[in-house]
Amino acid sequence: MDNKALYKIGYGLYVITASLNGKDNGMICNTVCQVASDPLLISVSINKANYSLDMIKQSGKMNVHSISEVAPFELFKRFGFVSGRDVDKFEHDMMVRTPNGLPLVTTYTNAAISLKVKEYIDLGSHGLFLCEVEDAQVFNNNETMSYSYYQSNVKPKIKKEEKKKGYVCKICGYVYEGDELPDDFICPICKHPASDFEKIN
Ligand code: FE
């Protein structure tokens, strides 16, 4: 079996926002999909390690924003590489909210959809939310960023002249210098596990 076939599945990238008991949070995922048209249903799969999962489970709602191709790496650092357990990802923002009370992210995105959770399915590593659409708006006509666009154009590249021996994080581009990457290694930038690293050279 060639596991690389899985990398050929196309994904978009999304900012998900959630609120619970006065606390707001945002995260990045690549797993938003319209799965039915009548009734209109959207599925969102979220890793259980994400703080937002519990917030969405308890509140029963989330906003989904498609990230556009103009988004810089900073957007991914802000929402994707730190946990809402440790920082408030919205503290410096002029907060705009949708009628459901959740944060609206209009910078570097092209549309927002407010979702109401209909069903939660435990998938092991992830939880799957099956959702109805409560509201939707388009901000602009910029292209939605695909995961492969992020990999090719947004994630920092290792410069050839400073190409080191070691392992590179496929998510954020962090380089671990050394002959062996420990199995329990966690990327210090994006917190992804050793399985998301690949050998360089
Ligand atoms: Fe990383």
JSON list of C-alpha atoms and ligand atoms in Angstrom, two decimals:
[
{"chain": "A", "resi": 1, "resn": "MET", "atom": "CA", "xyz": [0.00, 0.00, 0.00]},
{"chain": "A", "resi": 2, "resn": "ASP", "atom": "CA", "xyz": [1.31, 3.43, -0.94]},
{"chain": "A", "resi": 3, "resn": "ASN", "atom": "CA", "xyz": [0.35, 5.82, 1.85]},
{"chain": "A", "resi": 4, "resn": "LYS", "atom": "CA", "xyz": [1.33, 8.75, -0.36]},
{"chain": "A", "resi": 5, "resn": "ALA", "atom": "CA", "xyz": [-1.98, 8.24, -2.18]},
{"chain": "A", "resi": 6, "resn": "LEU", "atom": "CA", "xyz": [-3.61, 9.83, 0.85]},
{"chain": "A", "resi": 7, "resn": "TYR", "atom": "CA", "xyz": [-1.66, 13.04, 0.18]},
{"chain": "A", "resi": 8, "resn": "LYS", "atom": "CA", "xyz": [-3.35, 13.24, -3.23]},
{"chain": "A", "resi": 9, "resn": "ILE", "atom": "CA", "xyz": [-6.73, 13.93, -1.62]},
{"chain": "A", "resi": 10, "resn": "GLY", "atom": "CA", "xyz": [-7.47, 17.64, -2.10]},
{"chain": "A", "resi": 11, "resn": "TYR", "atom": "CA", "xyz": [-8.36, 19.83, 0.89]},
{"chain": "A", "resi": 12, "resn": "GLY", "atom": "CA", "xyz": [-9.16, 23.47, 1.58]},
{"chain": "A", "resi": 13, "resn": "LEU", "atom": "CA", "xyz": [-8.07, 25.33, 4.70]},
{"chain": "A", "resi": 14, "resn": "TYR", "atom": "CA", "xyz": [-10.46, 26.89, 7.20]},
{"chain": "A", "resi": 15, "resn": "VAL", "atom": "CA", "xyz": [-10.52, 28.95, 10.37]},
{"chain": "A", "resi": 16, "resn": "ILE", "atom": "CA", "xyz": [-13.07, 27.56, 12.83]},
{"chain": "A", "resi": 17, "resn": "THR", "atom": "CA", "xyz": [-14.29, 29.76, 15.66]},
{"chain": "A", "resi": 18, "resn": "ALA", "atom": "CA", "xyz": [-16.15, 28.72, 18.80]},
{"chain": "A", "resi": 19, "resn": "SER", "atom": "CA", "xyz": [-17.29, 30.32, 22.04]},
{"chain": "A", "resi": 20, "resn": "LEU", "atom": "CA", "xyz": [-18.25, 28.89, 25.41]},
{"chain": "A", "resi": 21, "resn": "ASN", "atom": "CA", "xyz": [-18.98, 30.62, 28.72]},
{"chain": "A", "resi": 22, "resn": "GLY", "atom": "CA", "xyz": [-17.57, 33.94, 27.56]},
{"chain": "A", "resi": 23, "resn": "LYS", "atom": "CA", "xyz": [-14.38, 32.48, 26.12]},
{"chain": "A", "resi": 24, "resn": "ASP", "atom": "CA", "xyz": [-13.63, 32.64, 22.38]},
{"chain": "A", "resi": 25, "resn": "ASN", "atom": "CA", "xyz": [-11.32, 30.41, 20.42]},
{"chain": "A", "resi": 26, "resn": "GLY", "atom": "CA", "xyz": [-10.19, 29.83, 16.86]},
{"chain": "A", "resi": 27, "resn": "MET", "atom": "CA", "xyz": [-8.37, 26.99, 15.10]},
{"chain": "A", "resi": 28, "resn": "ILE", "atom": "CA", "xyz": [-7.35, 25.84, 11.63]},
{"chain": "A", "resi": 29, "resn": "CYS", "atom": "CA", "xyz": [-8.55, 22.68, 9.94]},
{"chain": "A", "resi": 30, "resn": "ASN", "atom": "CA", "xyz": [-8.67, 21.16, 6.47]},
{"chain": "A", "resi": 31, "resn": "THR", "atom": "CA", "xyz": [-11.73, 18.99, 6.99]},
{"chain": "A", "resi": 32, "resn": "VAL", "atom": "CA", "xyz": [-14.81, 21.02, 6.07]},
{"chain": "A", "resi": 33, "resn": "CYS", "atom": "CA", "xyz": [-17.03, 19.35, 3.51]},
{"chain": "A", "resi": 34, "resn": "GLN", "atom": "CA", "xyz": [-20.57, 19.75, 2.22]},
{"chain": "A", "resi": 35, "resn": "VAL", "atom": "CA", "xyz": [-21.92, 16.21, 2.47]},
{"chain": "A", "resi": 36, "resn": "ALA", "atom": "CA", "xyz": [-25.59, 16.66, 1.46]},
{"chain": "A", "resi": 37, "resn": "SER", "atom": "CA", "xyz": [-27.71, 19.27, -0.32]},
{"chain": "A", "resi": 38, "resn": "ASP", "atom": "CA", "xyz": [-31.22, 18.34, 0.82]},
{"chain": "A", "resi": 39, "resn": "PRO", "atom": "CA", "xyz": [-31.07, 18.76, 3.74]},
{"chain": "A", "resi": 40, "resn": "LEU", "atom": "CA", "xyz": [-28.03, 21.00, 3.44]},
{"chain": "A", "resi": 41, "resn": "LEU", "atom": "CA", "xyz": [-25.38, 19.40, 5.65]},
{"chain": "A", "resi": 42, "resn": "ILE", "atom": "CA", "xyz": [-21.75, 20.24, 6.32]},
{"chain": "A", "resi": 43, "resn": "SER", "atom": "CA", "xyz": [-19.35, 17.88, 8.08]},
{"chain": "A", "resi": 44, "resn": "VAL", "atom": "CA", "xyz": [-16.36, 19.12, 10.08]},
{"chain": "A", "resi": 45, "resn": "SER", "atom": "CA", "xyz": [-13.84, 16.70, 11.57]},
{"chain": "A", "resi": 46, "resn": "ILE", "atom": "CA", "xyz": [-11.73, 17.99, 14.47]},
{"chain": "A", "resi": 47, "resn": "ASN", "atom": "CA", "xyz": [-8.77, 16.41, 16.23]},
{"chain": "A", "resi": 48, "resn": "LYS", "atom": "CA", "xyz": [-9.61, 15.64, 19.86]},
{"chain": "A", "resi": 49, "resn": "ALA", "atom": "CA", "xyz": [-6.40, 17.39, 20.97]},
{"chain": "A", "resi": 50, "resn": "ASN", "atom": "CA", "xyz": [-7.97, 20.70, 19.93]},
{"chain": "A", "resi": 51, "resn": "TYR", "atom": "CA", "xyz": [-9.42, 22.82, 22.71]},
{"chain": "A", "resi": 52, "resn": "SER", "atom": "CA", "xyz": [-12.21, 23.87, 20.32]},
{"chain": "A", "resi": 53, "resn": "LEU", "atom": "CA", "xyz": [-13.63, 20.34, 20.12]},
{"chain": "A", "resi": 54, "resn": "ASP", "atom": "CA", "xyz": [-15.11, 20.47, 23.61]},
{"chain": "A", "resi": 55, "resn": "MET", "atom": "CA", "xyz": [-16.29, 24.05, 23.13]},
{"chain": "A", "resi": 56, "resn": "ILE", "atom": "CA", "xyz": [-18.19, 23.04, 19.98]},
{"chain": "A", "resi": 57, "resn": "LYS", "atom": "CA", "xyz": [-19.55, 19.87, 21.60]},
{"chain": "A", "resi": 58, "resn": "GLN", "atom": "CA", "xyz": [-20.94, 21.86, 24.52]},
{"chain": "A", "resi": 59, "resn": "SER", "atom": "CA", "xyz": [-22.17, 24.94, 22.66]},
{"chain": "A", "resi": 60, "resn": "GLY", "atom": "CA", "xyz": [-23.44, 23.07, 19.57]},
{"chain": "A", "resi": 61, "resn": "LYS", "atom": "CA", "xyz": [-22.24, 25.73, 17.17]},
{"chain": "A", "resi": 62, "resn": "MET", "atom": "CA", "xyz": [-19.26, 27.00, 15.19]},
{"chain": "A", "resi": 63, "resn": "ASN", "atom": "CA", "xyz": [-18.33, 29.44, 12.45]},
{"chain": "A", "resi": 64, "resn": "VAL", "atom": "CA", "xyz": [-16.33, 28.17, 9.48]},
{"chain": "A", "resi": 65, "resn": "HIS", "atom": "CA", "xyz": [-14.26, 30.63, 7.39]},
{"chain": "A", "resi": 66, "resn": "SER", "atom": "CA", "xyz": [-12.56, 29.62, 4.16]},
{"chain": "A", "resi": 67, "resn": "ILE", "atom": "CA", "xyz": [-9.01, 30.96, 4.09]},
{"chain": "A", "resi": 68, "resn": "SER", "atom": "CA", "xyz": [-8.06, 32.75, 0.89]},
{"chain": "A", "resi": 69, "resn": "GLU", "atom": "CA", "xyz": [-4.79, 32.47, -1.02]},
{"chain": "A", "resi": 70, "resn": "VAL", "atom": "CA", "xyz": [-3.68, 35.93, 0.18]},
{"chain": "A", "resi": 71, "resn": "ALA", "atom": "CA", "xyz": [-3.31, 34.66, 3.76]},
{"chain": "A", "resi": 72, "resn": "PRO", "atom": "CA", "xyz": [0.24, 34.86, 5.16]},
{"chain": "A", "resi": 73, "resn": "PHE", "atom": "CA", "xyz": [1.98, 32.25, 7.33]},
{"chain": "A", "resi": 74, "resn": "GLU", "atom": "CA", "xyz": [1.19, 34.49, 10.35]},
{"chain": "A", "resi": 75, "resn": "LEU", "atom": "CA", "xyz": [-2.50, 33.55, 10.15]},
{"chain": "A", "resi": 76, "resn": "PHE", "atom": "CA", "xyz": [-1.55, 29.88, 10.53]},
{"chain": "A", "resi": 77, "resn": "LYS", "atom": "CA", "xyz": [0.82, 30.65, 13.39]},
{"chain": "A", "resi": 78, "resn": "ARG", "atom": "CA", "xyz": [-1.85, 32.63, 15.19]},
{"chain": "A", "resi": 79, "resn": "PHE", "atom": "CA", "xyz": [-4.71, 30.18, 14.90]},
{"chain": "A", "resi": 80, "resn": "GLY", "atom": "CA", "xyz": [-2.99, 26.88, 14.19]},
{"chain": "A", "resi": 81, "resn": "PHE", "atom": "CA", "xyz": [0.24, 26.66, 16.14]},
{"chain": "A", "resi": 82, "resn": "VAL", "atom": "CA", "xyz": [-0.82, 27.68, 19.62]},
{"chain": "A", "resi": 83, "resn": "SER", "atom": "CA", "xyz": [-3.60, 26.33, 21.83]},
{"chain": "A", "resi": 84, "resn": "GLY", "atom": "CA", "xyz": [-6.56, 28.33, 23.08]},
{"chain": "A", "resi": 85, "resn": "ARG", "atom": "CA", "xyz": [-5.81, 26.67, 26.43]},
{"chain": "A", "resi": 86, "resn": "ASP", "atom": "CA", "xyz": [-2.69, 28.85, 26.69]},
{"chain": "A", "resi": 87, "resn": "VAL", "atom": "CA", "xyz": [-3.49, 32.08, 24.85]},
{"chain": "A", "resi": 88, "resn": "ASP", "atom": "CA", "xyz": [-6.43, 34.24, 23.91]},
{"chain": "A", "resi": 89, "resn": "LYS", "atom": "CA", "xyz": [-6.30, 34.26, 20.12]},
{"chain": "A", "resi": 90, "resn": "PHE", "atom": "CA", "xyz": [-8.63, 37.23, 19.87]},
{"chain": "A", "resi": 91, "resn": "GLU", "atom": "CA", "xyz": [-7.39, 39.55, 22.58]},
{"chain": "A", "resi": 92, "resn": "HIS", "atom": "CA", "xyz": [-6.02, 42.21, 20.22]},
{"chain": "A", "resi": 93, "resn": "ASP", "atom": "CA", "xyz": [-8.92, 42.16, 17.83]},
{"chain": "A", "resi": 94, "resn": "MET", "atom": "CA", "xyz": [-11.76, 44.51, 17.22]},
{"chain": "A", "resi": 95, "resn": "MET", "atom": "CA", "xyz": [-14.20, 41.67, 17.70]},
{"chain": "A", "resi": 96, "resn": "VAL", "atom": "CA", "xyz": [-17.00, 41.29, 15.17]},
{"chain": "A", "resi": 97, "resn": "ARG", "atom": "CA", "xyz": [-19.59, 38.61, 15.87]},
{"chain": "A", "resi": 98, "resn": "THR", "atom": "CA", "xyz": [-22.19, 36.78, 13.82]},
{"chain": "A", "resi": 99, "resn": "PRO", "atom": "CA", "xyz": [-25.79, 36.67, 15.16]},
{"chain": "A", "resi": 100, "resn": "ASN", "atom": "CA", "xyz": [-25.01, 33.30, 16.84]},
{"chain": "A", "resi": 101, "resn": "GLY", "atom": "CA", "xyz": [-22.53, 35.17, 19.07]},
{"chain": "A", "resi": 102, "resn": "LEU", "atom": "CA", "xyz": [-19.36, 33.60, 17.66]},
{"chain": "A", "resi": 103, "resn": "PRO", "atom": "CA", "xyz": [-16.28, 35.50, 16.40]},
{"chain": "A", "resi": 104, "resn": "LEU", "atom": "CA", "xyz": [-16.24, 36.40, 12.71]},
{"chain": "A", "resi": 105, "resn": "VAL", "atom": "CA", "xyz": [-12.85, 36.39, 10.97]},
{"chain": "A", "resi": 106, "resn": "THR", "atom": "CA", "xyz": [-12.90, 38.62, 7.89]},
{"chain": "A", "resi": 107, "resn": "THR", "atom": "CA", "xyz": [-9.14, 39.10, 7.40]},
{"chain": "A", "resi": 108, "resn": "TYR", "atom": "CA", "xyz": [-7.50, 36.69, 4.89]},
{"chain": "A", "resi": 109, "resn": "THR", "atom": "CA", "xyz": [-10.75, 34.78, 4.44]},
{"chain": "A", "resi": 110, "resn": "ASN", "atom": "CA", "xyz": [-13.32, 34.88, 1.62]},
{"chain": "A", "resi": 111, "resn": "ALA", "atom": "CA", "xyz": [-16.51, 33.60, 3.25]},
{"chain": "A", "resi": 112, "resn": "ALA", "atom": "CA", "xyz": [-18.05, 32.57, 6.56]},
{"chain": "A", "resi": 113, "resn": "ILE", "atom": "CA", "xyz": [-20.69, 29.95, 7.34]},
{"chain": "A", "resi": 114, "resn": "SER", "atom": "CA", "xyz": [-22.44, 29.66, 10.71]},
{"chain": "A", "resi": 115, "resn": "LEU", "atom": "CA", "xyz": [-23.13, 26.05, 11.62]},
{"chain": "A", "resi": 116, "resn": "LYS", "atom": "CA", "xyz": [-25.43, 24.38, 14.13]},
{"chain": "A", "resi": 117, "resn": "VAL", "atom": "CA", "xyz": [-24.38, 20.91, 15.22]},
{"chain": "A", "resi": 118, "resn": "LYS", "atom": "CA", "xyz": [-26.94, 18.21, 14.46]},
{"chain": "A", "resi": 119, "resn": "GLU", "atom": "CA", "xyz": [-24.94, 15.14, 15.31]},
{"chain": "A", "resi": 120, "resn": "TYR", "atom": "CA", "xyz": [-21.56, 14.26, 16.83]},
{"chain": "A", "resi": 121, "resn": "ILE", "atom": "CA", "xyz": [-19.78, 11.06, 15.83]},
{"chain": "A", "resi": 122, "resn": "ASP", "atom": "CA", "xyz": [-16.74, 9.75, 17.71]},
{"chain": "A", "resi": 123, "resn": "LEU", "atom": "CA", "xyz": [-14.07, 8.77, 15.16]},
{"chain": "A", "resi": 124, "resn": "GLY", "atom": "CA", "xyz": [-11.25, 7.81, 17.55]},
{"chain": "A", "resi": 125, "resn": "SER", "atom": "CA", "xyz": [-8.53, 10.42, 17.02]},
{"chain": "A", "resi": 126, "resn": "HIS", "atom": "CA", "xyz": [-11.12, 12.93, 15.78]},
{"chain": "A", "resi": 127, "resn": "GLY", "atom": "CA", "xyz": [-14.70, 13.92, 16.42]},
{"chain": "A", "resi": 128, "resn": "LEU", "atom": "CA", "xyz": [-17.01, 14.48, 13.45]},
{"chain": "A", "resi": 129, "resn": "PHE", "atom": "CA", "xyz": [-19.67, 17.17, 13.59]},
{"chain": "A", "resi": 130, "resn": "LEU", "atom": "CA", "xyz": [-22.59, 16.91, 11.19]},
{"chain": "A", "resi": 131, "resn": "CYS", "atom": "CA", "xyz": [-24.05, 20.39, 10.92]},
{"chain": "A", "resi": 132, "resn": "GLU", "atom": "CA", "xyz": [-26.89, 22.45, 9.52]},
{"chain": "A", "resi": 133, "resn": "VAL", "atom": "CA", "xyz": [-26.18, 25.83, 7.95]},
{"chain": "A", "resi": 134, "resn": "GLU", "atom": "CA", "xyz": [-27.71, 28.71, 9.91]},
{"chain": "A", "resi": 135, "resn": "ASP", "atom": "CA", "xyz": [-26.19, 31.62, 8.01]},
{"chain": "A", "resi": 136, "resn": "ALA", "atom": "CA", "xyz": [-23.60, 32.29, 5.31]},
{"chain": "A", "resi": 137, "resn": "GLN", "atom": "CA", "xyz": [-21.82, 35.29, 3.79]},
{"chain": "A", "resi": 138, "resn": "VAL", "atom": "CA", "xyz": [-19.22, 35.95, 1.10]},
{"chain": "A", "resi": 139, "resn": "PHE", "atom": "CA", "xyz": [-16.53, 38.63, 1.70]},
{"chain": "A", "resi": 140, "resn": "ASN", "atom": "CA", "xyz": [-14.67, 38.61, -1.62]},
{"chain": "A", "resi": 141, "resn": "ASN", "atom": "CA", "xyz": [-13.83, 36.47, -4.64]},
{"chain": "A", "resi": 142, "resn": "ASN", "atom": "CA", "xyz": [-10.26, 35.52, -3.73]},
{"chain": "A", "resi": 143, "resn": "GLU", "atom": "CA", "xyz": [-9.46, 31.85, -4.32]},
{"chain": "A", "resi": 144, "resn": "THR", "atom": "CA", "xyz": [-9.82, 29.51, -1.34]},
{"chain": "A", "resi": 145, "resn": "MET", "atom": "CA", "xyz": [-6.43, 28.26, -0.23]},
{"chain": "A", "resi": 146, "resn": "SER", "atom": "CA", "xyz": [-5.87, 24.54, -0.80]},
{"chain": "A", "resi": 147, "resn": "TYR", "atom": "CA", "xyz": [-3.64, 22.49, 1.48]},
{"chain": "A", "resi": 148, "resn": "SER", "atom": "CA", "xyz": [-1.21, 21.94, -1.40]},
{"chain": "A", "resi": 149, "resn": "TYR", "atom": "CA", "xyz": [-1.08, 25.71, -2.08]},
{"chain": "A", "resi": 150, "resn": "TYR", "atom": "CA", "xyz": [-0.16, 26.19, 1.59]},
{"chain": "A", "resi": 151, "resn": "GLN", "atom": "CA", "xyz": [2.56, 23.54, 1.31]},
{"chain": "A", "resi": 152, "resn": "SER", "atom": "CA", "xyz": [4.05, 25.10, -1.88]},
{"chain": "A", "resi": 153, "resn": "ASN", "atom": "CA", "xyz": [3.59, 28.83, -1.32]},
{"chain": "A", "resi": 154, "resn": "VAL", "atom": "CA", "xyz": [2.94, 29.72, 2.32]},
{"chain": "A", "resi": 155, "resn": "LYS", "atom": "CA", "xyz": [4.89, 27.37, 4.57]},
{"chain": "A", "resi": 156, "resn": "PRO", "atom": "CA", "xyz": [8.46, 28.71, 5.04]},
{"chain": "A", "resi": 157, "resn": "LYS", "atom": "CA", "xyz": [10.92, 26.89, 2.79]},
{"chain": "A", "resi": 158, "resn": "ILE", "atom": "CA", "xyz": [14.28, 25.55, 3.86]},
{"chain": "A", "resi": 159, "resn": "LYS", "atom": "CA", "xyz": [16.82, 27.55, 1.88]},
{"chain": "A", "resi": 160, "resn": "LYS", "atom": "CA", "xyz": [19.17, 25.37, -0.19]},
{"chain": "A", "resi": 161, "resn": "GLU", "atom": "CA", "xyz": [22.38, 26.98, 1.13]},
{"chain": "A", "resi": 162, "resn": "GLU", "atom": "CA", "xyz": [21.36, 26.30, 4.71]},
{"chain": "A", "resi": 163, "resn": "LYS", "atom": "CA", "xyz": [20.02, 22.83, 4.02]},
{"chain": "A", "resi": 164, "resn": "LYS", "atom": "CA", "xyz": [20.79, 20.88, 7.10]},
{"chain": "A", "resi": 165, "resn": "LYS", "atom": "CA", "xyz": [20.84, 17.22, 7.97]},
{"chain": "A", "resi": 166, "resn": "GLY", "atom": "CA", "xyz": [17.85, 16.19, 9.94]},
{"chain": "A", "resi": 167, "resn": "TYR", "atom": "CA", "xyz": [14.09, 16.14, 9.75]},
{"chain": "A", "resi": 168, "resn": "VAL", "atom": "CA", "xyz": [11.65, 18.79, 8.57]},
{"chain": "A", "resi": 169, "resn": "CYS", "atom": "CA", "xyz": [8.11, 19.30, 9.87]},
{"chain": "A", "resi": 170, "resn": "LYS", "atom": "CA", "xyz": [5.70, 18.88, 6.95]},
{"chain": "A", "resi": 171, "resn": "ILE", "atom": "CA", "xyz": [3.20, 21.20, 8.60]},
{"chain": "A", "resi": 172, "resn": "CYS", "atom": "CA", "xyz": [5.25, 24.30, 9.49]},
{"chain": "A", "resi": 173, "resn": "GLY", "atom": "CA", "xyz": [8.73, 23.76, 8.02]},
{"chain": "A", "resi": 174, "resn": "TYR", "atom": "CA", "xyz": [10.60, 23.56, 11.35]},
{"chain": "A", "resi": 175, "resn": "VAL", "atom": "CA", "xyz": [13.90, 21.68, 10.99]},
{"chain": "A", "resi": 176, "resn": "TYR", "atom": "CA", "xyz": [15.11, 19.23, 13.62]},
{"chain": "A", "resi": 177, "resn": "GLU", "atom": "CA", "xyz": [18.87, 18.82, 13.33]},
{"chain": "A", "resi": 178, "resn": "GLY", "atom": "CA", "xyz": [20.12, 15.36, 14.20]},
{"chain": "A", "resi": 179, "resn": "ASP", "atom": "CA", "xyz": [20.51, 11.83, 12.88]},
{"chain": "A", "resi": 180, "resn": "GLU", "atom": "CA", "xyz": [17.54, 10.31, 14.65]},
{"chain": "A", "resi": 181, "resn": "LEU", "atom": "CA", "xyz": [14.23, 11.97, 15.38]},
{"chain": "A", "resi": 182, "resn": "PRO", "atom": "CA", "xyz": [12.88, 10.70, 18.72]},
{"chain": "A", "resi": 183, "resn": "ASP", "atom": "CA", "xyz": [9.51, 8.89, 18.31]},
{"chain": "A", "resi": 184, "resn": "ASP", "atom": "CA", "xyz": [7.91, 11.10, 20.95]},
{"chain": "A", "resi": 185, "resn": "PHE", "atom": "CA", "xyz": [9.21, 14.34, 19.43]},
{"chain": "A", "resi": 186, "resn": "ILE", "atom": "CA", "xyz": [6.70, 17.19, 19.27]},
{"chain": "A", "resi": 187, "resn": "CYS", "atom": "CA", "xyz": [7.30, 20.10, 16.88]},
{"chain": "A", "resi": 188, "resn": "PRO", "atom": "CA", "xyz": [8.08, 23.17, 19.02]},
{"chain": "A", "resi": 189, "resn": "ILE", "atom": "CA", "xyz": [6.38, 25.48, 16.51]},
{"chain": "A", "resi": 190, "resn": "CYS", "atom": "CA", "xyz": [3.16, 23.73, 15.48]},
{"chain": "A", "resi": 191, "resn": "LYS", "atom": "CA", "xyz": [2.98, 20.94, 18.10]},
{"chain": "A", "resi": 192, "resn": "HIS", "atom": "CA", "xyz": [2.54, 18.18, 15.51]},
{"chain": "A", "resi": 193, "resn": "PRO", "atom": "CA", "xyz": [4.03, 14.74, 16.31]},
{"chain": "A", "resi": 194, "resn": "ALA", "atom": "CA", "xyz": [7.12, 12.98, 14.89]},
{"chain": "A", "resi": 195, "resn": "SER", "atom": "CA", "xyz": [4.93, 11.26, 12.28]},
{"chain": "A", "resi": 196, "resn": "ASP", "atom": "CA", "xyz": [4.50, 14.64, 10.56]},
{"chain": "A", "resi": 197, "resn": "PHE", "atom": "CA", "xyz": [8.26, 14.96, 10.01]},
{"chain": "A", "resi": 198, "resn": "GLU", "atom": "CA", "xyz": [10.25, 13.74, 7.01]},
{"chain": "A", "resi": 199, "resn": "LYS", "atom": "CA", "xyz": [13.98, 13.17, 6.60]},
{"chain": "A", "resi": 200, "resn": "ILE", "atom": "CA", "xyz": [15.95, 15.72, 4.61]},
{"chain": "A", "resi": 201, "resn": "ASN", "atom": "CA", "xyz": [18.97, 14.81, 2.42]},
{"chain": "B", "resi": 1, "resn": "FE", "atom": "FE", "xyz": [5.76, 21.95, 12.88]}
]
